Amino acid sequence: MRLAFMGSPDFAVPALRAIHGAGHDIAAVYCQPARPAGRGHAVRRCPVHVVADELELTVRTPPRLRKDPEAQAAFAALGLDVAVVAAYGLILPQAMLDAPRRGCLNIHGSLLPRWRGAAPIQAAVLAGDGETGITIMQMDAGLDTGPMLLWQGVPIGPETTTAGLHDTLADLGAKLILQALDSPPAPVAQPEDGATYAPKLSRDDSPIDWTAPAAVIDRRIRAFDPWPGTSTVLNGNPFKILAARPAEGTGAPGTVIDDRLTVACGEGAIRLTRVQLPGRAALDTDAFLRGHPVPPGTVLGQ
């Protein structure tokens, strides 16, 4: 089958590799342009671009599509049977949705219609959902509103992080998109009720509100691992919280209540188990406390 693959981050890589390995004719790979990244601001290709180059595939990186008739015409000229989209990062105009013979299929990281939008994996963990999954969707002009072709659930446990769930869903998406390409199922309209939206995250979402219940803070830490991360302030310095677990104890919200870096929350408490200061290595809490004692009574977030 002749297709275009459209994706940018790590989430899309297993699908690209699976499609290539299955022998489909990948006419072009579309992804976000290379951008400065890291401390040195060196220009870096996105993960899909790196893999596409490795596989010797044609790569296109238009900075925009909706107001670029030349990019739209170039896409149409590929003569595609289908396009596969996975976390691409650009909205496809109607002309591009209509160009492939079978339209455009999206690999979405939730069980639609729950968690449409930009950050469905984080949203599911943050909300305390017991299950999420992958939906293969026929794209339309709406925001993740198109009919569903395939879907499969994945459980979310009390220790599930976005980092681990991301990899599980990326692999599942690769498996399901091959099924959708090889044996196209009949589309099923999404339910009219139950839709929720997962907005794009930013670093502004990182700070912890210690007045929230411990269970909510625990989910937030797991949901925002690895990005945008969670943070607070310790003795006037930014302080990253990489891992934690609910614990026994009470006290004023944000107050350290023992010598193991257990922090009181609005309800209950949470023990920080892996932390990081700016410019320093991430450390398990026991190792961190040996070099940076944090006595009971210390208030975080100030």
mmCIF file of C-alpha atoms in Angstrom, residues 34-35 56 85 91 113 121 123 150 188 198 226 248 254 256 270 276 286 301:
data_model
loop_
_atom_site.group_PDB
_atom_site.id
_atom_site.type_symbol
_atom_site.label_atom_id
_atom_site.label_comp_id
_atom_site.label_asym_id
_atom_site.label_seq_id
_atom_site.Cartn_x
_atom_site.Cartn_y
_atom_site.Cartn_z
ATOM 1 C CA ALA A 34 14.536 20.436 13.138
ATOM 2 C CA ARG A 35 14.744 22.954 15.975
ATOM 3 C CA GLU A 56 16.426 6.021 3.918
ATOM 4 C CA VAL A 85 -0.887 10.239 11.393
ATOM 5 C CA ILE A 91 -3.489 20.338 11.706
ATOM 6 C CA PRO A 113 -14.190 9.918 22.889
ATOM 7 C CA ILE A 121 -1.891 9.918 28.108
ATOM 8 C CA ALA A 123 -4.764 13.301 31.211
ATOM 9 C CA LEU A 150 -10.015 -0.217 15.980
ATOM 10 C CA VAL A 188 -17.952 3.139 13.999
ATOM 11 C CA ALA A 198 -6.829 16.910 27.201
ATOM 12 C CA PRO A 226 8.816 12.760 32.237
ATOM 13 C CA GLU A 248 0.779 8.204 56.427
ATOM 14 C CA GLY A 254 3.653 21.621 52.210
ATOM 15 C CA VAL A 256 7.956 18.187 55.888
ATOM 16 C CA ILE A 270 3.213 11.976 50.301
ATOM 17 C CA GLN A 276 16.644 16.815 41.844
ATOM 18 C CA ASP A 286 17.961 8.690 50.919
ATOM 19 C CA GLY A 301 6.720 25.884 48.017
#
